[in-house]
């Protein structure tokens, strides 16, 4: 995970998400309903890149939730994803990122 400067959280971990979810985070929603996919790429035994698109974005780009090897070149869809504060994202959608980088909705 890289870092981002968030107005609320200061210097904080960033995640990459789809523009539709990023727009919801900007509205400062709390525990909003959203189906979120974890698309994780592993390099040298650890998750090197992680994307958290909405189901709509995933469907539009024929993406599936996966843990796979880092491709030589990322697909076109990855350029449409945007950086977002991980903590704001967790708050907006009522879940958390696990140590395995998987998104989990809290019960
Ligand atoms: Zn934040």
mmCIF file with all atom_site columns, N, CA and C in Angstrom, residues 3-14 85-88:
data_model
loop_
_atom_site.group_PDB
_atom_site.id
_atom_site.type_symbol
_atom_site.label_atom_id
_atom_site.label_alt_id
_atom_site.label_comp_id
_atom_site.label_asym_id
_atom_site.label_entity_id
_atom_site.label_seq_id
_atom_site.pdbx_PDB_ins_code
_atom_site.Cartn_x
_atom_site.Cartn_y
_atom_site.Cartn_z
_atom_site.occupancy
_atom_site.B_iso_or_equiv
_atom_site.pdbx_formal_charge
_atom_site.auth_seq_id
_atom_site.auth_comp_id
_atom_site.auth_asym_id
_atom_site.auth_atom_id
_atom_site.pdbx_PDB_model_num
ATOM 1  N N  . UNK A 1 3  ? 0.961   5.622  0.336  1.00 0.00 ? 3  UNK A N  1
ATOM 2  C CA . UNK A 1 3  ? 0.429   6.553  1.322  1.00 0.00 ? 3  UNK A CA 1
ATOM 3  C C  . UNK A 1 3  ? -0.283  7.696  0.611  1.00 0.00 ? 3  UNK A C  1
ATOM 4  N N  . UNK A 1 4  ? -1.241  8.292  1.319  1.00 0.00 ? 4  UNK A N  1
ATOM 5  C CA . UNK A 1 4  ? -1.976  9.432  0.778  1.00 0.00 ? 4  UNK A CA 1
ATOM 6  C C  . UNK A 1 4  ? -2.161  10.424 1.918  1.00 0.00 ? 4  UNK A C  1
ATOM 7  N N  . UNK A 1 5  ? -2.244  11.706 1.598  1.00 0.00 ? 5  UNK A N  1
ATOM 8  C CA . UNK A 1 5  ? -2.541  12.691 2.645  1.00 0.00 ? 5  UNK A CA 1
ATOM 9  C C  . UNK A 1 5  ? -4.038  12.963 2.627  1.00 0.00 ? 5  UNK A C  1
ATOM 10 N N  . UNK A 1 6  ? -4.680  12.596 3.723  1.00 0.00 ? 6  UNK A N  1
ATOM 11 C CA . UNK A 1 6  ? -6.133  12.717 3.840  1.00 0.00 ? 6  UNK A CA 1
ATOM 12 C C  . UNK A 1 6  ? -6.446  13.905 4.736  1.00 0.00 ? 6  UNK A C  1
ATOM 13 N N  . UNK A 1 7  ? -7.492  14.648 4.383  1.00 0.00 ? 7  UNK A N  1
ATOM 14 C CA . UNK A 1 7  ? -7.878  15.818 5.182  1.00 0.00 ? 7  UNK A CA 1
ATOM 15 C C  . UNK A 1 7  ? -8.224  15.417 6.614  1.00 0.00 ? 7  UNK A C  1
ATOM 16 N N  . UNK A 1 8  ? -8.805  14.244 6.777  1.00 0.00 ? 8  UNK A N  1
ATOM 17 C CA . UNK A 1 8  ? -9.225  13.788 8.097  1.00 0.00 ? 8  UNK A CA 1
ATOM 18 C C  . UNK A 1 8  ? -8.117  13.034 8.826  1.00 0.00 ? 8  UNK A C  1
ATOM 19 N N  . UNK A 1 9  ? -7.420  12.163 8.105  1.00 0.00 ? 9  UNK A N  1
ATOM 20 C CA . UNK A 1 9  ? -6.510  11.223 8.749  1.00 0.00 ? 9  UNK A CA 1
ATOM 21 C C  . UNK A 1 9  ? -5.033  11.561 8.594  1.00 0.00 ? 9  UNK A C  1
ATOM 22 N N  . UNK A 1 10 ? -4.724  12.637 7.891  1.00 0.00 ? 10 UNK A N  1
ATOM 23 C CA . UNK A 1 10 ? -3.322  12.971 7.674  1.00 0.00 ? 10 UNK A CA 1
ATOM 24 C C  . UNK A 1 10 ? -2.672  11.972 6.736  1.00 0.00 ? 10 UNK A C  1
ATOM 25 N N  . UNK A 1 11 ? -1.392  11.720 6.937  1.00 0.00 ? 11 UNK A N  1
ATOM 26 C CA . UNK A 1 11 ? -0.679  10.760 6.096  1.00 0.00 ? 11 UNK A CA 1
ATOM 27 C C  . UNK A 1 11 ? -1.142  9.362  6.473  1.00 0.00 ? 11 UNK A C  1
ATOM 28 N N  . UNK A 1 12 ? -1.701  8.626  5.517  1.00 0.00 ? 12 UNK A N  1
ATOM 29 C CA . UNK A 1 12 ? -2.421  7.399  5.830  1.00 0.00 ? 12 UNK A CA 1
ATOM 30 C C  . UNK A 1 12 ? -2.342  6.443  4.636  1.00 0.00 ? 12 UNK A C  1
ATOM 31 N N  . UNK A 1 13 ? -2.538  5.131  4.848  1.00 0.00 ? 13 UNK A N  1
ATOM 32 C CA . UNK A 1 13 ? -2.455  4.194  3.721  1.00 0.00 ? 13 UNK A CA 1
ATOM 33 C C  . UNK A 1 13 ? -3.533  4.477  2.678  1.00 0.00 ? 13 UNK A C  1
ATOM 34 N N  . UNK A 1 14 ? -3.171  4.281  1.428  1.00 0.00 ? 14 UNK A N  1
ATOM 35 C CA . UNK A 1 14 ? -4.145  4.471  0.359  1.00 0.00 ? 14 UNK A CA 1
ATOM 36 C C  . UNK A 1 14 ? -4.497  3.137  -0.263 1.00 0.00 ? 14 UNK A C  1
ATOM 37 N N  . UNK A 1 85 ? -8.236  7.240  0.622  1.00 0.00 ? 85 UNK A N  1
ATOM 38 C CA . UNK A 1 85 ? -7.770  6.940  1.975  1.00 0.00 ? 85 UNK A CA 1
ATOM 39 C C  . UNK A 1 85 ? -8.413  5.635  2.460  1.00 0.00 ? 85 UNK A C  1
ATOM 40 N N  . UNK A 1 86 ? -7.586  4.689  2.901  1.00 0.00 ? 86 UNK A N  1
ATOM 41 C CA . UNK A 1 86 ? -8.101  3.384  3.340  1.00 0.00 ? 86 UNK A CA 1
ATOM 42 C C  . UNK A 1 86 ? -9.035  3.537  4.535  1.00 0.00 ? 86 UNK A C  1
ATOM 43 N N  . UNK A 1 87 ? -8.721  4.441  5.433  1.00 0.00 ? 87 UNK A N  1
ATOM 44 C CA . UNK A 1 87 ? -9.545  4.594  6.645  1.00 0.00 ? 87 UNK A CA 1
ATOM 45 C C  . UNK A 1 87 ? -10.895 5.222  6.330  1.00 0.00 ? 87 UNK A C  1
ATOM 46 N N  . UNK A 1 88 ? -10.903 6.206  5.446  1.00 0.00 ? 88 UNK A N  1
ATOM 47 C CA . UNK A 1 88 ? -12.179 6.797  5.033  1.00 0.00 ? 88 UNK A CA 1
ATOM 48 C C  . UNK A 1 88 ? -13.035 5.739  4.326  1.00 0.00 ? 88 UNK A C  1
#
